[in-house]
Short mmCIF file of C-alpha atoms and ligand atoms in Angstrom, two decimals:
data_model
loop_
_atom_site.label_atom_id
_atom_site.label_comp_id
_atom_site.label_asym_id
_atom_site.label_seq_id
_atom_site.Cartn_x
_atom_site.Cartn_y
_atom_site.Cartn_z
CA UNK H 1 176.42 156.73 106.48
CA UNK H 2 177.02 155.26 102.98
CA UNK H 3 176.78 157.62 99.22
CA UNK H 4 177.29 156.30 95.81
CA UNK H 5 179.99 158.66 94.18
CA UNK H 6 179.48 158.54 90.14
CA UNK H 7 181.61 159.49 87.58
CA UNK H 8 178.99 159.55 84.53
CA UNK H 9 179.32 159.62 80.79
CA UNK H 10 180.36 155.78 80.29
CA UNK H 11 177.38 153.48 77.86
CA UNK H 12 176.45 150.79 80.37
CA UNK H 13 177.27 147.52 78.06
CA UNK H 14 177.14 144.01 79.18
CA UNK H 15 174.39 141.69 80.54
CA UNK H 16 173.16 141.76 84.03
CA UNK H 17 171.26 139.07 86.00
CA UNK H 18 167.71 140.74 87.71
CA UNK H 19 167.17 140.44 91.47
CA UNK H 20 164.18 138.29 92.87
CA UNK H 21 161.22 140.87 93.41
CA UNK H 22 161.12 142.72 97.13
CA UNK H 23 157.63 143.83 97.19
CA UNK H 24 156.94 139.81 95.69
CA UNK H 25 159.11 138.41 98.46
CA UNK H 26 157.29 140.40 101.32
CA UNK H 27 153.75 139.07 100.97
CA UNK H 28 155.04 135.40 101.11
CA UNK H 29 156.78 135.99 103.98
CA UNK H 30 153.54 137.17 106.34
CA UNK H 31 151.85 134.09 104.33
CA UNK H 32 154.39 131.65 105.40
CA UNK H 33 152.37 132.79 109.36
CA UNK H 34 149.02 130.93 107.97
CA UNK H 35 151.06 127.33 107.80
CA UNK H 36 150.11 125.82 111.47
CA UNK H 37 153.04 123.41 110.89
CA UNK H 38 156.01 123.26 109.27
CA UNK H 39 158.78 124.87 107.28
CA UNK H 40 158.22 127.29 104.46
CA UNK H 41 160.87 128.15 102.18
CA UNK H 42 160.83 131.31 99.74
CA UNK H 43 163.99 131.08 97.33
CA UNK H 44 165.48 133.92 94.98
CA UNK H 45 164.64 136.33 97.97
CA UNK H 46 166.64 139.71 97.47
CA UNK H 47 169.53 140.61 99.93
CA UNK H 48 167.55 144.08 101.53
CA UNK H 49 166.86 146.04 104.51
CA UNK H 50 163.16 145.38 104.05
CA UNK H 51 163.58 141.97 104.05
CA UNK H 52 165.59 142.19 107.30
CA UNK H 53 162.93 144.40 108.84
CA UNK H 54 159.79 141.94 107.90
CA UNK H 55 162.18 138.95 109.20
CA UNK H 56 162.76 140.68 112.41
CA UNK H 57 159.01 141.56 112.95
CA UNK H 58 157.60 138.01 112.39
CA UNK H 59 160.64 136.92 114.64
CA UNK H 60 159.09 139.01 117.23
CA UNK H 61 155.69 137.45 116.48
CA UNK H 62 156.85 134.43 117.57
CA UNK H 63 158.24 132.92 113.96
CA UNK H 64 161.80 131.16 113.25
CA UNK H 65 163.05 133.41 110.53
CA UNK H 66 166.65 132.15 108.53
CA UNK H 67 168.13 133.76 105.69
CA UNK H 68 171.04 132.60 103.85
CA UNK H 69 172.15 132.79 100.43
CA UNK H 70 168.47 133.80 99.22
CA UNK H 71 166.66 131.80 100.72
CA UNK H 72 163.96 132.05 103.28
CA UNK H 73 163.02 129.07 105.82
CA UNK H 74 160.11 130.21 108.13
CA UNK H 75 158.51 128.48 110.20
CA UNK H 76 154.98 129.89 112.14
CA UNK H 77 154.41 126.68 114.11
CA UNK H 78 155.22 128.82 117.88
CA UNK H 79 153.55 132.07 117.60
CA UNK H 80 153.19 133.38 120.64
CA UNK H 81 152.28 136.71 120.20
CA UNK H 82 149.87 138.24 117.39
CA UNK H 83 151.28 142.25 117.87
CA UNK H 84 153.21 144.28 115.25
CA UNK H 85 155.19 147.02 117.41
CA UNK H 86 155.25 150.43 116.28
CA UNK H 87 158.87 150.46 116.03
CA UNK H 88 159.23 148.24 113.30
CA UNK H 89 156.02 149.31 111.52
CA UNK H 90 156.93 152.31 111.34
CA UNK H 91 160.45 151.44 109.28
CA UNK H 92 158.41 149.73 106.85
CA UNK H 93 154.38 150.38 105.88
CA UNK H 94 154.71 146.30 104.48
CA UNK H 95 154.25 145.14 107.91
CA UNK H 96 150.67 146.41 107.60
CA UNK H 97 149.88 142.92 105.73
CA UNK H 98 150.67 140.71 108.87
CA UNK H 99 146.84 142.18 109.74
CA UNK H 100 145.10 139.41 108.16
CA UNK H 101 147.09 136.44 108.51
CA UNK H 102 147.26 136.61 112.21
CA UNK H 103 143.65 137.35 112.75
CA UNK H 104 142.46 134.72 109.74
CA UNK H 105 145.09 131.94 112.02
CA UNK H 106 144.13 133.09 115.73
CA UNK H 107 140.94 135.48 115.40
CA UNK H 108 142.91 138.46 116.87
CA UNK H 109 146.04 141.17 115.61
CA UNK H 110 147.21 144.18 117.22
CA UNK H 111 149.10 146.09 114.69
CA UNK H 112 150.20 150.02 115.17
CA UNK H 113 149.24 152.07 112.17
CA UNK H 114 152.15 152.60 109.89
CA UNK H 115 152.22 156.65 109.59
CA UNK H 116 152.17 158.53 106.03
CA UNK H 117 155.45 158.45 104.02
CA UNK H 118 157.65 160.89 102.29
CA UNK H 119 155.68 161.85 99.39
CA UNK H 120 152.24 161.93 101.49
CA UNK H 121 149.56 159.99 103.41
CA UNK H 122 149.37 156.32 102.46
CA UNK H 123 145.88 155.64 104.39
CA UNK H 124 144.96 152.14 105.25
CA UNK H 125 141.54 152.18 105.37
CA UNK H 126 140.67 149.41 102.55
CA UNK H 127 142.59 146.78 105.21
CA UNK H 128 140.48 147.89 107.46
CA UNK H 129 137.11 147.86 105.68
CA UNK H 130 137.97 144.52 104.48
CA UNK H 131 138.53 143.01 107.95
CA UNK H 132 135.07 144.32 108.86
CA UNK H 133 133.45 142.76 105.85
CA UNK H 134 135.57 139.61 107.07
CA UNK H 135 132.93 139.84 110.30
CA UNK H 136 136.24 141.24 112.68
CA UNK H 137 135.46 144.32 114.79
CA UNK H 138 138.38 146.83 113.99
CA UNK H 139 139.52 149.84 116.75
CA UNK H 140 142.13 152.29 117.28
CA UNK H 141 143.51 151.72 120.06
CA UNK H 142 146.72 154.35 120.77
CA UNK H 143 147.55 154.30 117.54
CA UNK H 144 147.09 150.34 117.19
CA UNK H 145 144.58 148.45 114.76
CA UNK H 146 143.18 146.19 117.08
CA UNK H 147 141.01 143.58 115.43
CA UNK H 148 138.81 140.90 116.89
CA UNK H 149 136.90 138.01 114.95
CA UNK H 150 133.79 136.81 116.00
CA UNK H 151 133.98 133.22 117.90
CA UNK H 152 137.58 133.48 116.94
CA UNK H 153 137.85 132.72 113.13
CA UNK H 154 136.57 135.39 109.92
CA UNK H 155 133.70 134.20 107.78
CA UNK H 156 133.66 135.00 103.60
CA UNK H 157 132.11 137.79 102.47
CA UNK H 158 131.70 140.28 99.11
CA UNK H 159 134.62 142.62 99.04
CA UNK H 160 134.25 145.34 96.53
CA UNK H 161 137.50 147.59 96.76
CA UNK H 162 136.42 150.88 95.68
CA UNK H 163 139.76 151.65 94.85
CA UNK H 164 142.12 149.06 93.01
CA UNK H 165 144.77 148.56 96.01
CA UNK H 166 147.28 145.84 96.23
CA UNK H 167 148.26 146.55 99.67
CA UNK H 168 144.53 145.72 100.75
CA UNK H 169 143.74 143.26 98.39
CA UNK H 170 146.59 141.13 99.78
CA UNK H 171 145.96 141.30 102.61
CA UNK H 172 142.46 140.50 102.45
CA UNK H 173 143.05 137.37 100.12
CA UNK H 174 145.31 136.21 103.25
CA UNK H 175 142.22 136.40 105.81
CA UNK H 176 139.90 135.10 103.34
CA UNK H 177 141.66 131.84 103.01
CA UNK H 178 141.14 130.52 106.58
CA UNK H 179 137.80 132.33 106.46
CA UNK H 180 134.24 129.95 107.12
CA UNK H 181 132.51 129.96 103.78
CA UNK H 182 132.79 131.75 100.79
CA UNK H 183 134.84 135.12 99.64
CA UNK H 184 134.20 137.26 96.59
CA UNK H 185 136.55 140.16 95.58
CA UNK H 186 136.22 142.19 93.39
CA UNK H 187 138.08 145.41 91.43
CA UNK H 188 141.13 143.52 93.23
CA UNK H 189 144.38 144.05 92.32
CA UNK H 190 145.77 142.10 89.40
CA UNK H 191 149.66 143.16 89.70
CA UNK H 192 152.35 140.72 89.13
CA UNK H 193 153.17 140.39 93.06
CA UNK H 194 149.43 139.48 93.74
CA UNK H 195 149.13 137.05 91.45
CA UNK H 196 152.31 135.54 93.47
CA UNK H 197 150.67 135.83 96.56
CA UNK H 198 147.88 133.92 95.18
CA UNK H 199 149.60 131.35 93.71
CA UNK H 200 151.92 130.66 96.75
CA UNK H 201 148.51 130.33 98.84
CA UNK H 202 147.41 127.87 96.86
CA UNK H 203 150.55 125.89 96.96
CA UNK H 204 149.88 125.93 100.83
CA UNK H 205 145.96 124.24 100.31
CA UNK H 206 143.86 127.60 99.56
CA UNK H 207 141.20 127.41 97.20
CA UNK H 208 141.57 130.47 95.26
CA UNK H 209 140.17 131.01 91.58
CA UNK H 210 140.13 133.73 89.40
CA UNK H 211 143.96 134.60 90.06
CA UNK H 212 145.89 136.86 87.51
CA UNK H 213 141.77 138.95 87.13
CA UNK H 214 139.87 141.56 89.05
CA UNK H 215 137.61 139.23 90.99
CA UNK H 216 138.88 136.64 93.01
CA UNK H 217 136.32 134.01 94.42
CA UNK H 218 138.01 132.19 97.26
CA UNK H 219 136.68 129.07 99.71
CA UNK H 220 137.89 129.24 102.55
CA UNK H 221 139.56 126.17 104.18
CA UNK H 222 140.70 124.88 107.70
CA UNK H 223 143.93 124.70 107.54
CA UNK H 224 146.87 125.62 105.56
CA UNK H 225 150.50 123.75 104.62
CA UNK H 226 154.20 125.24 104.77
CA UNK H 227 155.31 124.82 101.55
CA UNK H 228 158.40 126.15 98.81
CA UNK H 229 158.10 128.70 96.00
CA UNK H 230 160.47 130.91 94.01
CA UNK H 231 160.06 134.11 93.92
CA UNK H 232 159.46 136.55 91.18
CA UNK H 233 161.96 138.73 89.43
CA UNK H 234 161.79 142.05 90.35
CA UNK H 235 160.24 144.28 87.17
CA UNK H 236 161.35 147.89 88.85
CA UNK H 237 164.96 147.04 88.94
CA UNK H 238 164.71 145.83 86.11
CA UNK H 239 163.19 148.88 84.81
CA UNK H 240 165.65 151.08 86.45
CA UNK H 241 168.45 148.85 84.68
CA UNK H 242 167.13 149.04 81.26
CA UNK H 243 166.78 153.14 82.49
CA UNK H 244 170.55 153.14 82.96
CA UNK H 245 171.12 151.17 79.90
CA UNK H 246 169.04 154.00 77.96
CA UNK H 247 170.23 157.24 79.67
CA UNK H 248 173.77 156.35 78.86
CA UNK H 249 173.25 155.36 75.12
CA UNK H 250 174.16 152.06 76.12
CA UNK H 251 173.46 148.38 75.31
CA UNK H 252 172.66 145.76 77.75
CA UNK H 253 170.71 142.23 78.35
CA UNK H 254 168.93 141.65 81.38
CA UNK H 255 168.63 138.04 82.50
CA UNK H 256 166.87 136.40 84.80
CA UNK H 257 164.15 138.29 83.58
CA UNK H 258 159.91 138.01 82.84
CA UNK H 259 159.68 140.80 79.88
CA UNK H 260 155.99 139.35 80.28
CA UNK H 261 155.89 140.97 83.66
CA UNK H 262 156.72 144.99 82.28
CA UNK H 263 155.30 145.09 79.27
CA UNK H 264 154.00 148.46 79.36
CA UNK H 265 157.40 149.62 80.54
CA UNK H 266 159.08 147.98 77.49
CA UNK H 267 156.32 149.79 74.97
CA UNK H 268 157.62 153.17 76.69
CA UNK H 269 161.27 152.51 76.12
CA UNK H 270 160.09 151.60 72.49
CA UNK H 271 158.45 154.84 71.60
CA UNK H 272 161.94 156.62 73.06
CA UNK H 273 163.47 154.80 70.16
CA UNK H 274 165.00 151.78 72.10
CA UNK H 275 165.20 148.55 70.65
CA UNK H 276 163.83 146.14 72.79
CA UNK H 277 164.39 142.15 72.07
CA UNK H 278 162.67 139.74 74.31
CA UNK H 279 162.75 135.84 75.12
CA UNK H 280 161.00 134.24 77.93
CA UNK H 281 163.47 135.47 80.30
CA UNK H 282 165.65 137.88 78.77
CA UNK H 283 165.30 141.86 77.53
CA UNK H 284 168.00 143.03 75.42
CA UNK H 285 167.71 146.88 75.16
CA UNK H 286 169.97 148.94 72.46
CA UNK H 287 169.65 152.58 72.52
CA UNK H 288 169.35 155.20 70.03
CA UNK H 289 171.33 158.05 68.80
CA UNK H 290 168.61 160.06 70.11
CA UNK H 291 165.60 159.32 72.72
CA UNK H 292 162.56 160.86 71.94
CA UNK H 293 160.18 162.76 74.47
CA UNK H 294 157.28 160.36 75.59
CA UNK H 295 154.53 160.70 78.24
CA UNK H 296 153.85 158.32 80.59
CA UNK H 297 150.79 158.15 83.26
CA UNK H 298 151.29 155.81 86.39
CA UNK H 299 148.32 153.98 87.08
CA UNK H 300 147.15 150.14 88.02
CA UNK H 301 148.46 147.29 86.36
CA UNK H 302 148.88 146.56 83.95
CA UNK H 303 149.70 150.19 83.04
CA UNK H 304 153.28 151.91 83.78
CA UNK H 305 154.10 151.33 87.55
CA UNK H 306 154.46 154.20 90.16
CA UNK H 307 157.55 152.95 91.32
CA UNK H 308 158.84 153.81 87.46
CA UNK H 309 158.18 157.38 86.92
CA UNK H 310 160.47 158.96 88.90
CA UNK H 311 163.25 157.23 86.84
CA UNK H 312 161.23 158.03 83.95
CA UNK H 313 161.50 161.39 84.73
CA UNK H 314 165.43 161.26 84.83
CA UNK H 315 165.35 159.50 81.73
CA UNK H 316 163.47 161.99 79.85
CA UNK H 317 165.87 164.82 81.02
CA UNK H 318 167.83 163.46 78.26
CA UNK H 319 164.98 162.44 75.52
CA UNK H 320 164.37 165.08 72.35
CA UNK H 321 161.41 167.15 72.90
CA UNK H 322 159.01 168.03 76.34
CA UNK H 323 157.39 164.65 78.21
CA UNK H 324 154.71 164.35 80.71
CA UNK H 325 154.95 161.98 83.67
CA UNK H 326 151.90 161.59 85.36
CA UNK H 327 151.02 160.30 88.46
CA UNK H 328 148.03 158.82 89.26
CA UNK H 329 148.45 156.99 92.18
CA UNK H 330 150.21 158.96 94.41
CA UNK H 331 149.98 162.78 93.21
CA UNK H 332 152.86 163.95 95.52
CA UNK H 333 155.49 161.62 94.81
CA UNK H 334 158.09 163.73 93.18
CA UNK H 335 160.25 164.74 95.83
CA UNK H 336 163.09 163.61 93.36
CA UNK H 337 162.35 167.02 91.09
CA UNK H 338 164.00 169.59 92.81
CA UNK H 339 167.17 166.79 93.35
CA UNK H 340 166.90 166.49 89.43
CA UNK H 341 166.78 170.15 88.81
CA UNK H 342 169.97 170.74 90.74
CA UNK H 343 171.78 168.48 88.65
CA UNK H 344 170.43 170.51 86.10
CA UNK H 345 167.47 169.24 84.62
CA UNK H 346 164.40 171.80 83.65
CA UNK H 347 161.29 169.94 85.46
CA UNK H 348 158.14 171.81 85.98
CA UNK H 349 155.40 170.17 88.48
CA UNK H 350 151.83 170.68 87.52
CA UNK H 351 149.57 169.28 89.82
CA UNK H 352 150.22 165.74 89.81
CA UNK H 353 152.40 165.64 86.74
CA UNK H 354 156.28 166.61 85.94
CA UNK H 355 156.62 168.87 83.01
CA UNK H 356 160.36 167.25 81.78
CA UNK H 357 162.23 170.10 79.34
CA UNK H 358 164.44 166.96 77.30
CA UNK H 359 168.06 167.83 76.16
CA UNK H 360 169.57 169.65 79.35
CA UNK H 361 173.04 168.64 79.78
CA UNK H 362 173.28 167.16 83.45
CA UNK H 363 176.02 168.46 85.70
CA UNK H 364 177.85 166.50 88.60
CA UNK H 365 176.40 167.64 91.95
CA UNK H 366 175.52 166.52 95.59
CA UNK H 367 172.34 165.60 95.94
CA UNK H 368 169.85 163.59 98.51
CA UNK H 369 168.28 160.57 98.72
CA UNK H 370 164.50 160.88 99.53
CA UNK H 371 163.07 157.35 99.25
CA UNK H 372 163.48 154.42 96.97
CA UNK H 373 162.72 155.46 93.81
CA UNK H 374 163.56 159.04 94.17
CA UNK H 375 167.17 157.34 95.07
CA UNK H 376 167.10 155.30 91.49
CA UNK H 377 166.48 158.25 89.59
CA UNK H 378 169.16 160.45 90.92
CA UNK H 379 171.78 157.52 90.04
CA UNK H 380 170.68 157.68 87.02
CA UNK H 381 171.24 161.24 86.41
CA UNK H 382 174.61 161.08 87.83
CA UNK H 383 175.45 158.30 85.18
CA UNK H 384 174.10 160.43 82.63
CA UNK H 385 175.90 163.78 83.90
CA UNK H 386 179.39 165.12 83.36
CA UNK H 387 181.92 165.48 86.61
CA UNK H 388 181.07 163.98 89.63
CA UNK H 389 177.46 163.18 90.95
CA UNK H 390 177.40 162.15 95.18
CA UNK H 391 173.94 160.37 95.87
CA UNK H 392 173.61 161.03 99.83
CA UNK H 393 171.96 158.97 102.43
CA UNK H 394 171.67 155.82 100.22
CA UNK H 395 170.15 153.80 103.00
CA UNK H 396 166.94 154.51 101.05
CA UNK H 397 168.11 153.09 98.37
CA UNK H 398 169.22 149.81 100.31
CA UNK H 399 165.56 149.29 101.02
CA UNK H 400 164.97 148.16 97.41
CA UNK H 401 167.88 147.36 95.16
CA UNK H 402 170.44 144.77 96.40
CA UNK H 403 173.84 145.65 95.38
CA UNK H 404 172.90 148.37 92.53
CA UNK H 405 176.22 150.11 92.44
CA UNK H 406 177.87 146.55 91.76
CA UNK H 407 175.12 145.48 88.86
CA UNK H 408 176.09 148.73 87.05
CA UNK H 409 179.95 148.83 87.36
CA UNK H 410 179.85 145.22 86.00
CA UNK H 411 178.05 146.84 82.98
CA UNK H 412 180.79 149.82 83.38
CA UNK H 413 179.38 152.46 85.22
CA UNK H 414 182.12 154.23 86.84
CA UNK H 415 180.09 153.82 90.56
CA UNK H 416 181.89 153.20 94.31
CA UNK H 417 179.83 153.47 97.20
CA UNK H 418 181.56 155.49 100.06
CA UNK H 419 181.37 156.31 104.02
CA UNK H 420 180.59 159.75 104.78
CA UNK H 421 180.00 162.33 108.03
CA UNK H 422 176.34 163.00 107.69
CA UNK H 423 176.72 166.10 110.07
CA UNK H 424 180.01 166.58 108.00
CA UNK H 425 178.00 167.09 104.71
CA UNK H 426 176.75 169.86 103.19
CA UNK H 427 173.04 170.08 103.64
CA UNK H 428 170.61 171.16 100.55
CA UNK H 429 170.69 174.64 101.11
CA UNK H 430 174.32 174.91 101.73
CA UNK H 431 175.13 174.30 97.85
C1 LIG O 501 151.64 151.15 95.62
C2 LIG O 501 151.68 150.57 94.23
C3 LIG O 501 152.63 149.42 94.25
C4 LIG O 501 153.99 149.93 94.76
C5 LIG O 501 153.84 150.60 96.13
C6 LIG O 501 155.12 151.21 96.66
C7 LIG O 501 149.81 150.60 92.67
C8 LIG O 501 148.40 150.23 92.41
N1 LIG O 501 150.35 150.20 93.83
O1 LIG O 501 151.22 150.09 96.47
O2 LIG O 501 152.74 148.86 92.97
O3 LIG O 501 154.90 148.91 94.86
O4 LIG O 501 152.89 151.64 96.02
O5 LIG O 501 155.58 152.21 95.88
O6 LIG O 501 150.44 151.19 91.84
N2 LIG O 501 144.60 153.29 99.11
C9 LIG O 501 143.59 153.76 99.93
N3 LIG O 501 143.30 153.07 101.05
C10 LIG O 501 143.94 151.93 101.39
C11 LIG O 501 144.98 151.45 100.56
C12 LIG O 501 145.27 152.17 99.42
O7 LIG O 501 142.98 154.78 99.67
O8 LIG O 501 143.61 151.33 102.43
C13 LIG O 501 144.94 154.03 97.89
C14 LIG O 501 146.35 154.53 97.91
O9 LIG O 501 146.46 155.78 98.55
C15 LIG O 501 146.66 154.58 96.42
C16 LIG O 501 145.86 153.43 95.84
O10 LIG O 501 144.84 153.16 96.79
O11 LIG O 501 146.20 155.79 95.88
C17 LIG O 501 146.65 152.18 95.55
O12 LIG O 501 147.09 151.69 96.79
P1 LIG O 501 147.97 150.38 96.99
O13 LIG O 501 148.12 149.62 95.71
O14 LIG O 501 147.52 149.67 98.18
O15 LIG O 501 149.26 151.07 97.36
P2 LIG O 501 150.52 150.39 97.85
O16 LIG O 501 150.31 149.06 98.47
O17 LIG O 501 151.17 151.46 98.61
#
């Protein structure tokens, strides 16, 4: 198994280019299914273990998946099968969105539920309530969604998502497309990644309007075209650069870059006294002497991302003063606390918010990856902390950021990833 071994204390300095987005690039890919003909190709596609398990599952579908040098050519034209196997589900919940293509292209999916994750149940019921409004019958079949449409093919309907979801609203903008008639949706997810989705479905022939707002109106049409798109830059790692860049009283530029895309995240690193300059695809960030405590809640989009806070949280183990990261998507994602606290940070949980005690001087330690984000934020501790920091089972980490350790020691983190003996290593309570 692979860790990161840091040797923290050096100001990250330099300019970086950003990755193309993961959770953009997986959408496109289960859209690339609705093209009856012909080869779709996604460029600026990261390098990841999530993009090699989505490849592998519409491979299984039936789909010609290549991948080389960032760039996606898919092509849907054989399907042969419209099943999503437990096995790969469960390695990644993303799969969940191959629901609606497959039954909006051939009126049927069988697709195993994807389980909860490590910080708590991630429930799926919004899919499924929008595949029912759709006019498909949905059952649970040993532990498989099994969904039928009536006379084979969906028909529009009002979709009111009674919680803002981007998971669900995704998916159901993919079955609405090929649906008979008319789709409204509404409360629908406006993030950065939908409003790609959308976009790329209307470079393959859907009639989509109201993209980038909370209702969507969509016609639905009879057929859809391969086509090419670039994908969007990935605003978390770029947030967990600029993170880096800030916890090390450092100075970096991030190119490659939509500033346009994070906004709320750049207001944040603002008001802990960094200097943030923009262009259209650039963020130059120059920290301050000192960072200053400051709150932030997690919530829809446009406001602060859930996939930020838990670097957030590392970053404010070093600000002036007491912050308050809240939660409010997913109340039990802070598995990365107690790995924070052992590298010596004073964080409190309250319900669904971390209590973060600024100032604490950070000490080298071993800790564990959890998941993705949890992963970011411990690197970033270890940057920030003296001695030696060893960030264990980074295969987490490898679901989300391509090549992290090798972005930061180009800006001069002091970062080598390493093989180790999982059975070899010390486990938690050992230390
Ligand atoms: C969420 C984030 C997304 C992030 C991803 C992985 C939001 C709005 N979404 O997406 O940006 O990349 O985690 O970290 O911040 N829900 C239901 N039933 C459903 C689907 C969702 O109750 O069928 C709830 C979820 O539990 C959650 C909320 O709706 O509280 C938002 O869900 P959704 O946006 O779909 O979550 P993810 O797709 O997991």
């Amino acid at each position: 198994m692979d860790k990161l071994v840091i040797h923290g204390g050096v100001p990250l300095r330099g300019s970086v280019a950003v990755s193309g987005s993961k959770n953009a690039a997986l959408p496109l890919m289960v859209a690339s299914l609705l093209a009856a003909s012909g080869k779709t190709i996604i460029t600026r596609v990261p390098d990841l273990r999530d993009i090699e398990t989505l490849s592998n599952l519409l491979r299984i579908i039936g789909a010609r998946v290549e991948f080389y040098d960032h760039t996606l050519a898919i092509s849907a034209s054989a399907i042969s099968h419209t099943e999503a196997p437990y096995e790969l589900v469960k390695k990644m919940r993303a799969s969940i969105y191959v629901l609606g293509p497959l039954l909006a292209r051939f009126g049927r999916a069988r697709v195993s539920l994807p389980g909860g994750c490590a910080w708590g149940p991630r429930p799926v019921d919004l899919h499924l309530e929008a595949m029912k409004k759709l006019g498909a019958s949905v059952e649970l079949d040993d532990g498989y969604i099994v969904a039928k449409a009536k006379r084979k093919r969906l028909t529009g309907a009002k979709i009111d998502f009674k919680i803002s979801s981007v998971g669900a609203t995704g998916n159901a903008l993919m079955a609405a497309v090929l649906a008979k008639g008319s789709s409204r949706m509404t409360n629908a997810a406006i993030e950065p990644e939908i409003t790609a989705l959308a976009k790329f479905l209307v470079k393959m022939g859907a009639k989509i309007s109201g993209i980038g707002t909370t209702t969507l109106e969509i016609e639905g049409v009879e057929e859809l075209y391969a086509t090419r798109d670039e994908n969007i830059c990935d605003r978390i790692e770029a947030g967990t650069l600029l993170a880096a860049a800030a916890i090390t009283k450092g100075h970096i530029t991030l190119t490659d870059a939509d500033p346009l895309q994070f906004k709320e995240v750049l207001k944040k690193f603002e008001l802990a006294g960094c200097k943030i300059k923009t262009t259209a695809s650039s963020v130059e960030l120059i920290s301050p002497a000192k960072l200053k405590a400051t709150n932030v809640e997690a919530k829809v989009y446009p406001k602060f991302p859930t996939d930020m806070q838990a670097q957030w949280s590392a970053l404010m183990t070093q600000a002036d003063g007491t912050s308050k990261i809240t939660d409010s998507i997913y109340a039990d994602r802070f598995k990365h606390v107690p790995e924070l606290n052992r590298l010596g940070a004073d964080i409190e949980l309250r319900q669904n918010s971390a209590i973060v005690r600024g100032k604490k001087k950070l000490q080298g330690a071993k800790v564990m990856s959890t998941d993705l984000r949890a992963s970011a934020s411990l690197i970033l501790a270890g940057l920030a902390a003296s001695g030696t920091t060893e960030v264990l089972r980074v295969y987490h980490l490898d679901r989300g950021y391509e090549k992290i350790e090798q972005k930061l020691a180009a800006l001069g983190a002091r970062i080598t990833r390493e093989k180790y003996d999982e059975f070899a290593a010390p486990k938690p309570d050992d230390d």
